PDB file of C-alpha atoms and ligand atoms in Angstrom:
ATOM      1  CA  MET A  11     117.857 101.835   1.336  1.00  0.00           C
ATOM      2  CA  SER A  12     115.117 102.002  -1.058  1.00  0.00           C
ATOM      3  CA  VAL A  13     111.587 100.865   1.325  1.00  0.00           C
ATOM      4  CA  ALA A  14     109.002  99.611  -0.348  1.00  0.00           C
ATOM      5  CA  LYS A  15     106.202 102.517   0.616  1.00  0.00           C
ATOM      6  CA  LYS A  16     102.789 101.824   1.810  1.00  0.00           C
ATOM      7  CA  ASP A  17      99.572 102.999   0.481  1.00  0.00           C
ATOM      8  CA  TYR A  18      98.260 105.430   2.809  1.00  0.00           C
ATOM      9  CA  LYS A  19      94.269 106.582   1.791  1.00  0.00           C
ATOM     10  CA  ARG A  20      94.940 109.027   3.963  1.00  0.00           C
ATOM     11  CA  ILE A  21      97.819 110.337   6.073  1.00  0.00           C
ATOM     12  CA  THR A  22      97.085 110.218  10.146  1.00  0.00           C
ATOM     13  CA  THR A  23      99.624 111.556  12.799  1.00  0.00           C
ATOM     14  CA  LYS A  24      99.555 107.261  13.418  1.00  0.00           C
ATOM     15  CA  SER A  25     100.316 106.828   9.592  1.00  0.00           C
ATOM     16  CA  LEU A  26     103.931 109.619  10.264  1.00  0.00           C
ATOM     17  CA  ILE A  27     104.894 107.544  13.529  1.00  0.00           C
ATOM     18  CA  GLU A  28     104.501 104.660  11.140  1.00  0.00           C
ATOM     19  CA  MET A  29     106.830 105.328   8.012  1.00  0.00           C
ATOM     20  CA  LYS A  30     109.536 106.376  10.691  1.00  0.00           C
ATOM     21  CA  SER A  31     109.517 103.593  12.378  1.00  0.00           C
ATOM     22  CA  ASN A  32     109.505 102.027   8.643  1.00  0.00           C
ATOM     23  CA  GLY A  33     111.591 104.085   7.123  1.00  0.00           C
ATOM     24  CA  GLU A  34     110.178 106.072   4.609  1.00  0.00           C
ATOM     25  CA  LYS A  35     111.063 109.366   4.864  1.00  0.00           C
ATOM     26  CA  ILE A  36     107.750 112.258   5.298  1.00  0.00           C
ATOM     27  CA  SER A  37     108.000 114.286   2.349  1.00  0.00           C
ATOM     28  CA  MET A  38     105.589 117.849   3.229  1.00  0.00           C
ATOM     29  CA  LEU A  39     105.256 120.845   1.732  1.00  0.00           C
ATOM     30  CA  THR A  40     103.529 124.299   2.053  1.00  0.00           C
ATOM     31  CA  ALA A  41     100.079 125.391   0.613  1.00  0.00           C
ATOM     32  CA  TYR A  42      97.494 128.483   1.504  1.00  0.00           C
ATOM     33  CA  ASP A  43      95.122 128.103  -1.282  1.00  0.00           C
ATOM     34  CA  TYR A  44      92.486 125.661  -2.551  1.00  0.00           C
ATOM     35  CA  THR A  45      94.238 125.006  -6.237  1.00  0.00           C
ATOM     36  CA  MET A  46      97.365 124.612  -4.715  1.00  0.00           C
ATOM     37  CA  ALA A  47      96.266 122.314  -2.324  1.00  0.00           C
ATOM     38  CA  LYS A  48      94.909 120.467  -4.927  1.00  0.00           C
ATOM     39  CA  ILE A  49      97.875 119.903  -7.010  1.00  0.00           C
ATOM     40  CA  VAL A  50     100.052 119.339  -4.151  1.00  0.00           C
ATOM     41  CA  ASP A  51      97.537 116.480  -2.678  1.00  0.00           C
ATOM     42  CA  THR A  52      97.601 115.074  -5.772  1.00  0.00           C
ATOM     43  CA  ALA A  53     100.998 114.465  -6.226  1.00  0.00           C
ATOM     44  CA  GLY A  54     101.040 112.141  -3.113  1.00  0.00           C
ATOM     45  CA  VAL A  55     103.246 114.457  -0.179  1.00  0.00           C
ATOM     46  CA  ASP A  56     101.528 113.025   2.718  1.00  0.00           C
ATOM     47  CA  VAL A  57     101.968 116.131   4.672  1.00  0.00           C
ATOM     48  CA  ILE A  58     100.660 119.988   3.734  1.00  0.00           C
ATOM     49  CA  LEU A  59     101.607 122.527   6.403  1.00  0.00           C
ATOM     50  CA  VAL A  60      99.559 125.708   6.233  1.00  0.00           C
ATOM     51  CA  GLY A  61     102.497 127.516   6.954  1.00  0.00           C
ATOM     52  CA  ASP A  62     102.469 131.187   8.192  1.00  0.00           C
ATOM     53  CA  SER A  63     104.864 131.812   6.091  1.00  0.00           C
ATOM     54  CA  ALA A  64     101.783 132.752   4.076  1.00  0.00           C
ATOM     55  CA  SER A  65     102.481 136.381   5.440  1.00  0.00           C
ATOM     56  CA  ASN A  66     105.867 136.152   3.396  1.00  0.00           C
ATOM     57  CA  VAL A  67     105.054 134.735  -0.151  1.00  0.00           C
ATOM     58  CA  MET A  68     101.270 135.215   0.448  1.00  0.00           C
ATOM     59  CA  ALA A  69     101.019 139.149   2.025  1.00  0.00           C
ATOM     60  CA  GLY A  70     104.137 140.310   0.817  1.00  0.00           C
ATOM     61  CA  HIS A  71     105.811 140.767   4.664  1.00  0.00           C
ATOM     62  CA  GLU A  72     108.887 141.250   5.623  1.00  0.00           C
ATOM     63  CA  THR A  73     108.420 138.850   8.866  1.00  0.00           C
ATOM     64  CA  THR A  74     106.135 135.868  10.094  1.00  0.00           C
ATOM     65  CA  LEU A  75     104.402 137.875  12.741  1.00  0.00           C
ATOM     66  CA  PRO A  76     101.717 140.599  11.010  1.00  0.00           C
ATOM     67  CA  ILE A  77      99.367 137.294  10.079  1.00  0.00           C
ATOM     68  CA  THR A  78      96.409 137.323  12.187  1.00  0.00           C
ATOM     69  CA  LEU A  79      94.284 134.015  13.399  1.00  0.00           C
ATOM     70  CA  ASP A  80      91.574 134.981  11.170  1.00  0.00           C
ATOM     71  CA  GLN A  81      93.804 134.786   8.275  1.00  0.00           C
ATOM     72  CA  MET A  82      95.064 131.662   8.671  1.00  0.00           C
ATOM     73  CA  ILE A  83      92.242 130.380   9.707  1.00  0.00           C
ATOM     74  CA  TYR A  84      90.861 131.294   6.082  1.00  0.00           C
ATOM     75  CA  HIS A  85      93.999 130.191   3.995  1.00  0.00           C
ATOM     76  CA  ALA A  86      93.723 126.805   6.093  1.00  0.00           C
ATOM     77  CA  SER A  87      89.382 126.155   5.461  1.00  0.00           C
ATOM     78  CA  SER A  88      91.104 126.737   1.501  1.00  0.00           C
ATOM     79  CA  VAL A  89      93.435 124.231   1.470  1.00  0.00           C
ATOM     80  CA  VAL A  90      91.009 121.531   3.907  1.00  0.00           C
ATOM     81  CA  ARG A  91      88.203 121.879   0.639  1.00  0.00           C
ATOM     82  CA  ALA A  92      90.939 120.007  -1.341  1.00  0.00           C
ATOM     83  CA  VAL A  93      92.705 118.156   0.112  1.00  0.00           C
ATOM     84  CA  GLU A  94      91.759 114.188   0.052  1.00  0.00           C
ATOM     85  CA  ARG A  95      94.941 112.580   0.965  1.00  0.00           C
ATOM     86  CA  ALA A  96      97.398 114.333   2.608  1.00  0.00           C
ATOM     87  CA  LEU A  97      97.319 114.956   6.489  1.00  0.00           C
ATOM     88  CA  VAL A  98      96.824 119.651   6.882  1.00  0.00           C
ATOM     89  CA  VAL A  99      98.906 120.578   9.346  1.00  0.00           C
ATOM     90  CA  VAL A 100      97.825 124.685  10.596  1.00  0.00           C
ATOM     91  CA  ASP A 101     100.777 127.234  12.297  1.00  0.00           C
ATOM     92  CA  LEU A 102      99.597 129.050  15.016  1.00  0.00           C
ATOM     93  CA  PRO A 103     100.179 132.429  14.064  1.00  0.00           C
ATOM     94  CA  PHE A 104     102.661 135.265  16.427  1.00  0.00           C
ATOM     95  CA  GLY A 105     100.287 136.602  18.988  1.00  0.00           C
ATOM     96  CA  SER A 106      97.665 133.277  19.449  1.00  0.00           C
ATOM     97  CA  TYR A 107      99.013 131.437  21.834  1.00  0.00           C
ATOM     98  CA  GLN A 108     102.546 133.462  23.522  1.00  0.00           C
ATOM     99  CA  SER A 109     100.549 135.173  26.687  1.00  0.00           C
ATOM    100  CA  ASP A 110      99.030 131.574  28.166  1.00  0.00           C
ATOM    101  CA  PRO A 111      97.974 128.267  27.631  1.00  0.00           C
ATOM    102  CA  LYS A 112      93.937 129.065  27.906  1.00  0.00           C
ATOM    103  CA  GLU A 113      94.631 131.684  24.572  1.00  0.00           C
ATOM    104  CA  ALA A 114      97.047 128.923  23.066  1.00  0.00           C
ATOM    105  CA  LEU A 115      93.783 126.621  22.992  1.00  0.00           C
ATOM    106  CA  ARG A 116      91.212 128.721  22.020  1.00  0.00           C
ATOM    107  CA  SER A 117      93.527 129.456  19.151  1.00  0.00           C
ATOM    108  CA  SER A 118      94.302 125.485  18.401  1.00  0.00           C
ATOM    109  CA  ILE A 119      90.100 125.750  19.434  1.00  0.00           C
ATOM    110  CA  ARG A 120      89.188 128.592  16.516  1.00  0.00           C
ATOM    111  CA  ILE A 121      91.719 126.688  13.891  1.00  0.00           C
ATOM    112  CA  MET A 122      90.374 122.729  14.262  1.00  0.00           C
ATOM    113  CA  LYS A 123      86.677 124.416  13.801  1.00  0.00           C
ATOM    114  CA  GLU A 124      87.107 127.035  11.943  1.00  0.00           C
ATOM    115  CA  SER A 125      89.171 125.266   8.983  1.00  0.00           C
ATOM    116  CA  GLY A 126      88.901 121.393   9.162  1.00  0.00           C
ATOM    117  CA  GLY A 127      92.753 121.495   9.519  1.00  0.00           C
ATOM    118  CA  HIS A 128      93.828 117.907  11.361  1.00  0.00           C
ATOM    119  CA  ALA A 129      96.484 119.269  13.481  1.00  0.00           C
ATOM    120  CA  VAL A 130      98.648 122.366  14.946  1.00  0.00           C
ATOM    121  CA  LYS A 131     102.450 123.448  14.739  1.00  0.00           C
ATOM    122  CA  LEU A 132     103.813 125.619  17.510  1.00  0.00           C
ATOM    123  CA  GLU A 133     107.177 127.722  17.580  1.00  0.00           C
ATOM    124  CA  GLY A 134     108.982 126.350  20.269  1.00  0.00           C
ATOM    125  CA  GLY A 135     110.524 124.539  23.515  1.00  0.00           C
ATOM    126  CA  LYS A 136     109.941 124.241  27.167  1.00  0.00           C
ATOM    127  CA  GLU A 137     109.406 128.122  27.354  1.00  0.00           C
ATOM    128  CA  ILE A 138     105.741 127.199  25.543  1.00  0.00           C
ATOM    129  CA  LYS A 139     105.605 123.113  27.474  1.00  0.00           C
ATOM    130  CA  GLU A 140     102.638 124.245  28.925  1.00  0.00           C
ATOM    131  CA  SER A 141     100.411 125.898  26.495  1.00  0.00           C
ATOM    132  CA  ILE A 142     101.242 122.409  23.976  1.00  0.00           C
ATOM    133  CA  LYS A 143     100.473 120.085  27.413  1.00  0.00           C
ATOM    134  CA  LYS A 144      97.161 122.121  27.367  1.00  0.00           C
ATOM    135  CA  ILE A 145      96.200 121.542  23.444  1.00  0.00           C
ATOM    136  CA  LEU A 146      97.030 118.273  23.713  1.00  0.00           C
ATOM    137  CA  HIS A 147      95.157 117.638  26.764  1.00  0.00           C
ATOM    138  CA  ALA A 148      91.759 118.955  23.992  1.00  0.00           C
ATOM    139  CA  GLY A 149      92.310 115.942  21.582  1.00  0.00           C
ATOM    140  CA  ILE A 150      94.383 118.313  19.180  1.00  0.00           C
ATOM    141  CA  PRO A 151      97.263 117.408  17.537  1.00  0.00           C
ATOM    142  CA  VAL A 152     100.289 119.534  17.741  1.00  0.00           C
ATOM    143  CA  MET A 153     103.714 119.490  15.764  1.00  0.00           C
ATOM    144  CA  GLY A 154     106.693 121.292  17.272  1.00  0.00           C
ATOM    145  CA  HIS A 155     109.274 123.503  15.840  1.00  0.00           C
ATOM    146  CA  LEU A 156     112.397 124.261  16.737  1.00  0.00           C
ATOM    147  CA  GLY A 157     115.880 125.954  15.591  1.00  0.00           C
ATOM    148  CA  LEU A 158     115.474 128.573  13.766  1.00  0.00           C
ATOM    149  CA  THR A 159     112.003 130.066  14.754  1.00  0.00           C
ATOM    150  CA  PRO A 160     110.977 132.472  12.501  1.00  0.00           C
ATOM    151  CA  GLN A 161     107.869 134.184  15.257  1.00  0.00           C
ATOM    152  CA  SER A 162     111.407 135.264  17.310  1.00  0.00           C
ATOM    153  CA  ILE A 163     113.605 136.606  14.192  1.00  0.00           C
ATOM    154  CA  TYR A 164     114.178 139.864  16.441  1.00  0.00           C
ATOM    155  CA  LYS A 165     115.179 137.810  19.224  1.00  0.00           C
ATOM    156  CA  PHE A 166     117.733 136.304  17.607  1.00  0.00           C
ATOM    157  CA  GLY A 167     118.035 139.436  14.727  1.00  0.00           C
ATOM    158  CA  THR A 168     119.506 137.030  11.826  1.00  0.00           C
ATOM    159  CA  TYR A 169     117.965 133.931   9.603  1.00  0.00           C
ATOM    160  CA  SER A 170     121.374 132.278  10.091  1.00  0.00           C
ATOM    161  CA  VAL A 171     121.620 128.985  11.380  1.00  0.00           C
ATOM    162  CA  ARG A 172     121.020 127.579  14.887  1.00  0.00           C
ATOM    163  CA  ALA A 173     121.902 125.573  17.589  1.00  0.00           C
ATOM    164  CA  LYS A 174     125.591 126.165  16.291  1.00  0.00           C
ATOM    165  CA  GLU A 175     127.155 126.284  20.535  1.00  0.00           C
ATOM    166  CA  GLU A 176     127.082 123.705  22.795  1.00  0.00           C
ATOM    167  CA  GLU A 177     124.619 125.252  24.676  1.00  0.00           C
ATOM    168  CA  GLU A 178     121.981 125.931  22.805  1.00  0.00           C
ATOM    169  CA  ALA A 179     122.111 122.942  20.552  1.00  0.00           C
ATOM    170  CA  GLU A 180     122.061 120.855  24.502  1.00  0.00           C
ATOM    171  CA  LYS A 181     118.835 122.757  24.921  1.00  0.00           C
ATOM    172  CA  LEU A 182     117.183 121.917  21.395  1.00  0.00           C
ATOM    173  CA  ILE A 183     118.030 118.409  22.491  1.00  0.00           C
ATOM    174  CA  GLU A 184     115.699 118.287  25.592  1.00  0.00           C
ATOM    175  CA  ASP A 185     113.607 120.767  24.244  1.00  0.00           C
ATOM    176  CA  ALA A 186     112.584 117.849  20.902  1.00  0.00           C
ATOM    177  CA  GLN A 187     113.006 114.969  23.396  1.00  0.00           C
ATOM    178  CA  MET A 188     110.242 117.139  26.180  1.00  0.00           C
ATOM    179  CA  LEU A 189     107.779 117.615  23.102  1.00  0.00           C
ATOM    180  CA  GLU A 190     108.406 113.358  21.897  1.00  0.00           C
ATOM    181  CA  LYS A 191     107.605 113.048  26.114  1.00  0.00           C
ATOM    182  CA  ILE A 192     103.995 115.485  26.799  1.00  0.00           C
ATOM    183  CA  GLY A 193     102.215 114.055  23.066  1.00  0.00           C
ATOM    184  CA  CYS A 194     103.674 116.098  20.137  1.00  0.00           C
ATOM    185  CA  PHE A 195     103.298 113.530  16.787  1.00  0.00           C
ATOM    186  CA  ALA A 196     106.047 115.735  15.198  1.00  0.00           C
ATOM    187  CA  VAL A 197     108.654 118.099  15.078  1.00  0.00           C
ATOM    188  CA  VAL A 198     109.708 120.268  12.662  1.00  0.00           C
ATOM    189  CA  LEU A 199     113.711 121.388  12.951  1.00  0.00           C
ATOM    190  CA  GLU A 200     114.692 124.193  10.656  1.00  0.00           C
ATOM    191  CA  LYS A 201     117.868 125.102   9.630  1.00  0.00           C
ATOM    192  CA  ILE A 202     120.620 123.214  12.388  1.00  0.00           C
ATOM    193  CA  PRO A 203     123.450 122.158  11.801  1.00  0.00           C
ATOM    194  CA  ALA A 204     123.256 117.563  10.108  1.00  0.00           C
ATOM    195  CA  ASP A 205     124.777 116.477  12.665  1.00  0.00           C
ATOM    196  CA  LEU A 206     122.527 117.906  15.140  1.00  0.00           C
ATOM    197  CA  ALA A 207     119.471 117.466  13.464  1.00  0.00           C
ATOM    198  CA  LYS A 208     120.812 113.999  13.325  1.00  0.00           C
ATOM    199  CA  LYS A 209     121.262 113.185  17.361  1.00  0.00           C
ATOM    200  CA  VAL A 210     117.997 115.058  17.535  1.00  0.00           C
ATOM    201  CA  ALA A 211     116.344 112.135  14.665  1.00  0.00           C
ATOM    202  CA  ASP A 212     118.123 109.659  16.709  1.00  0.00           C
ATOM    203  CA  SER A 213     117.042 110.298  20.102  1.00  0.00           C
ATOM    204  CA  ILE A 214     113.549 110.938  19.887  1.00  0.00           C
ATOM    205  CA  SER A 215     110.981 107.862  18.434  1.00  0.00           C
ATOM    206  CA  ILE A 216     108.509 110.342  16.679  1.00  0.00           C
ATOM    207  CA  PRO A 217     109.294 112.262  13.108  1.00  0.00           C
ATOM    208  CA  VAL A 218     111.708 114.725  12.787  1.00  0.00           C
ATOM    209  CA  ILE A 219     111.705 116.873   9.468  1.00  0.00           C
ATOM    210  CA  GLY A 220     114.177 119.136   8.572  1.00  0.00           C
ATOM    211  CA  ILE A 221     114.386 122.228   6.604  1.00  0.00           C
ATOM    212  CA  GLY A 222     117.889 123.122   6.249  1.00  0.00           C
ATOM    213  CA  ALA A 223     118.949 120.337   8.292  1.00  0.00           C
ATOM    214  CA  GLY A 224     119.843 117.500   6.003  1.00  0.00           C
ATOM    215  CA  GLY A 225     119.100 114.361   4.653  1.00  0.00           C
ATOM    216  CA  ALA A 226     119.358 112.222   7.834  1.00  0.00           C
ATOM    217  CA  VAL A 227     116.531 113.447   9.334  1.00  0.00           C
ATOM    218  CA  ASP A 228     112.417 111.929   8.553  1.00  0.00           C
ATOM    219  CA  GLY A 229     111.321 114.293   6.348  1.00  0.00           C
ATOM    220  CA  GLN A 230     111.376 116.975   4.532  1.00  0.00           C
ATOM    221  CA  VAL A 231     109.569 120.304   4.111  1.00  0.00           C
ATOM    222  CA  LEU A 232     109.855 123.472   2.081  1.00  0.00           C
ATOM    223  CA  VAL A 233     107.607 126.247   1.119  1.00  0.00           C
ATOM    224  CA  ILE A 234     106.117 125.677  -1.953  1.00  0.00           C
ATOM    225  CA  HIS A 235     106.793 128.716  -3.800  1.00  0.00           C
ATOM    226  CA  ASP A 236     110.492 129.071  -3.212  1.00  0.00           C
ATOM    227  CA  MET A 237     110.935 125.349  -4.350  1.00  0.00           C
ATOM    228  CA  LEU A 238     109.040 125.768  -7.458  1.00  0.00           C
ATOM    229  CA  GLY A 239     111.079 129.421  -7.889  1.00  0.00           C
ATOM    230  CA  MET A 240     108.345 131.784  -7.750  1.00  0.00           C
ATOM    231  CA  ASN A 241     110.102 133.526  -6.062  1.00  0.00           C
ATOM    232  CA  ASN A 242     114.123 134.664  -7.582  1.00  0.00           C
ATOM    233  CA  GLU A 243     115.159 136.549  -4.766  1.00  0.00           C
ATOM    234  CA  PHE A 244     115.565 133.738  -1.817  1.00  0.00           C
ATOM    235  CA  SER A 245     118.192 131.539  -1.925  1.00  0.00           C
ATOM    236  CA  PRO A 246     119.382 130.170   0.739  1.00  0.00           C
ATOM    237  CA  ARG A 247     122.361 126.687   0.593  1.00  0.00           C
ATOM    238  CA  PHE A 248     119.299 124.098   1.414  1.00  0.00           C
ATOM    239  CA  LEU A 249     116.747 125.053  -1.076  1.00  0.00           C
ATOM    240  CA  ARG A 250     116.423 122.852  -4.169  1.00  0.00           C
ATOM    241  CA  ARG A 251     114.653 124.993  -7.216  1.00  0.00           C
ATOM    242  CA  TYR A 252     112.298 122.640  -8.808  1.00  0.00           C
ATOM    243  CA  LEU A 253     110.968 124.507 -11.769  1.00  0.00           C
ATOM    244  CA  ASN A 254     111.482 128.580 -12.377  1.00  0.00           C
ATOM    245  CA  LEU A 255     107.896 129.874 -12.278  1.00  0.00           C
ATOM    246  CA  TYR A 256     109.202 133.031 -12.202  1.00  0.00           C
ATOM    247  CA  GLU A 257     110.625 133.141 -15.939  1.00  0.00           C
ATOM    248  CA  GLU A 258     107.778 130.823 -16.746  1.00  0.00           C
ATOM    249  CA  MET A 259     104.441 133.221 -15.165  1.00  0.00           C
ATOM    250  CA  THR A 260     106.566 135.908 -16.775  1.00  0.00           C
ATOM    251  CA  LYS A 261     107.467 135.138 -20.296  1.00  0.00           C
ATOM    252  CA  ALA A 262     103.959 133.878 -20.084  1.00  0.00           C
ATOM    253  CA  ILE A 263     101.979 136.519 -18.783  1.00  0.00           C
ATOM    254  CA  GLY A 264     104.281 138.675 -21.360  1.00  0.00           C
ATOM    255  CA  GLN A 265     103.498 137.311 -24.163  1.00  0.00           C
ATOM    256  CA  TYR A 266      99.422 136.920 -22.593  1.00  0.00           C
ATOM    257  CA  ALA A 267      99.801 141.077 -22.481  1.00  0.00           C
ATOM    258  CA  ALA A 268     101.630 141.396 -26.326  1.00  0.00           C
ATOM    259  CA  ASP A 269      98.942 139.445 -27.607  1.00  0.00           C
ATOM    260  CA  VAL A 270      96.107 141.314 -26.375  1.00  0.00           C
ATOM    261  CA  LYS A 271      97.561 144.544 -27.395  1.00  0.00           C
ATOM    262  CA  SER A 272      98.218 143.229 -31.071  1.00  0.00           C
ATOM    263  CA  SER A 273      94.680 141.896 -31.345  1.00  0.00           C
ATOM    264  CA  ASP A 274      96.084 138.002 -31.748  1.00  0.00           C
ATOM    265  CA  PHE A 275      94.271 137.306 -28.259  1.00  0.00           C
ATOM    266  CA  PRO A 276      91.458 135.791 -29.121  1.00  0.00           C
ATOM    267  CA  ASN A 277      91.712 134.226 -32.483  1.00  0.00           C
ATOM    268  CA  GLU A 278      88.531 132.893 -34.541  1.00  0.00           C
ATOM    269  CA  LYS A 279      88.369 130.297 -32.725  1.00  0.00           C
ATOM    270  CA  GLU A 280      88.251 131.726 -28.973  1.00  0.00           C
ATOM    271  CA  GLN A 281      85.180 132.939 -29.486  1.00  0.00           C
ATOM    272  CA  TYR A 282      81.560 132.447 -29.831  1.00  0.00           C
TER     273      TYR A 282
HETATM  274  O1  KIV B 303     105.579 128.679   8.129  1.00  0.00           O
HETATM  275  C1  KIV B 303     105.923 127.388   6.976  1.00  0.00           C
HETATM  276  O2  KIV B 303     106.290 127.417   6.229  1.00  0.00           O
HETATM  277  C2  KIV B 303     107.103 126.754   8.430  1.00  0.00           C
HETATM  278  C3  KIV B 303     108.275 126.149   7.267  1.00  0.00           C
HETATM  279  C4  KIV B 303     109.288 126.860   7.106  1.00  0.00           C
HETATM  280  C5  KIV B 303     108.999 124.978   8.120  1.00  0.00           C
HETATM  281  O3  KIV B 303     106.962 126.832   9.255  1.00  0.00           O
END
């Protein structure tokens, strides 16, 4: 079904809920710096996620655990300076919200005040319900994140598909319904069976944004470095590569290095 797109000048949490009820799919991508965010925003992506995946793709860590709140604020403020239309959602990093609701609120307030982001995202369901409620009570919009939650990688032990068993699938549905009930504006579902993701999307009225969760949800998110093919070591089944920037950039940079060595660059026109 093709859907007439409404021309949103600025995306808000309300716009996203409206998109879901109008059957318009939501596009979301990560960005961590000014230049990339400007391109993503100009291209018309609805939501920019300043993901804690910055820990992997920007800093080269193996997991998302090491990135700090200060580093997330630095990335988010660079993104916010570039954006005119998209909603900017910022991940609360590992260790900035798990101890208690007050800590979760303090960290969220720092993100909102110091970066200018528009909303925060947290990983988890009923275990962090009180923290989410506290953040929401302060007027800060919250996006949930269920399924594969990379901050718990050492508990899971693997990045494989989550909620294949009935018990985990049922908990995931309950968690998604709880997130809607307490006032979250959207939820990310990462790496779960497509049938389960559809069931969740059909059972709640807030948008469900999938990554590795099939096409029957309300929107999709990818890590920008992955979809641009900047990283050729990560090839999960759910990833569609739109470019092979790793190859293109290596070629261009290799050519530049060769041109410098051969004194081909700069030529007469490229100097004063
Ligand atoms: O940090 C991130 O990039 C994310 C997405 C994978 C949803 O949380």
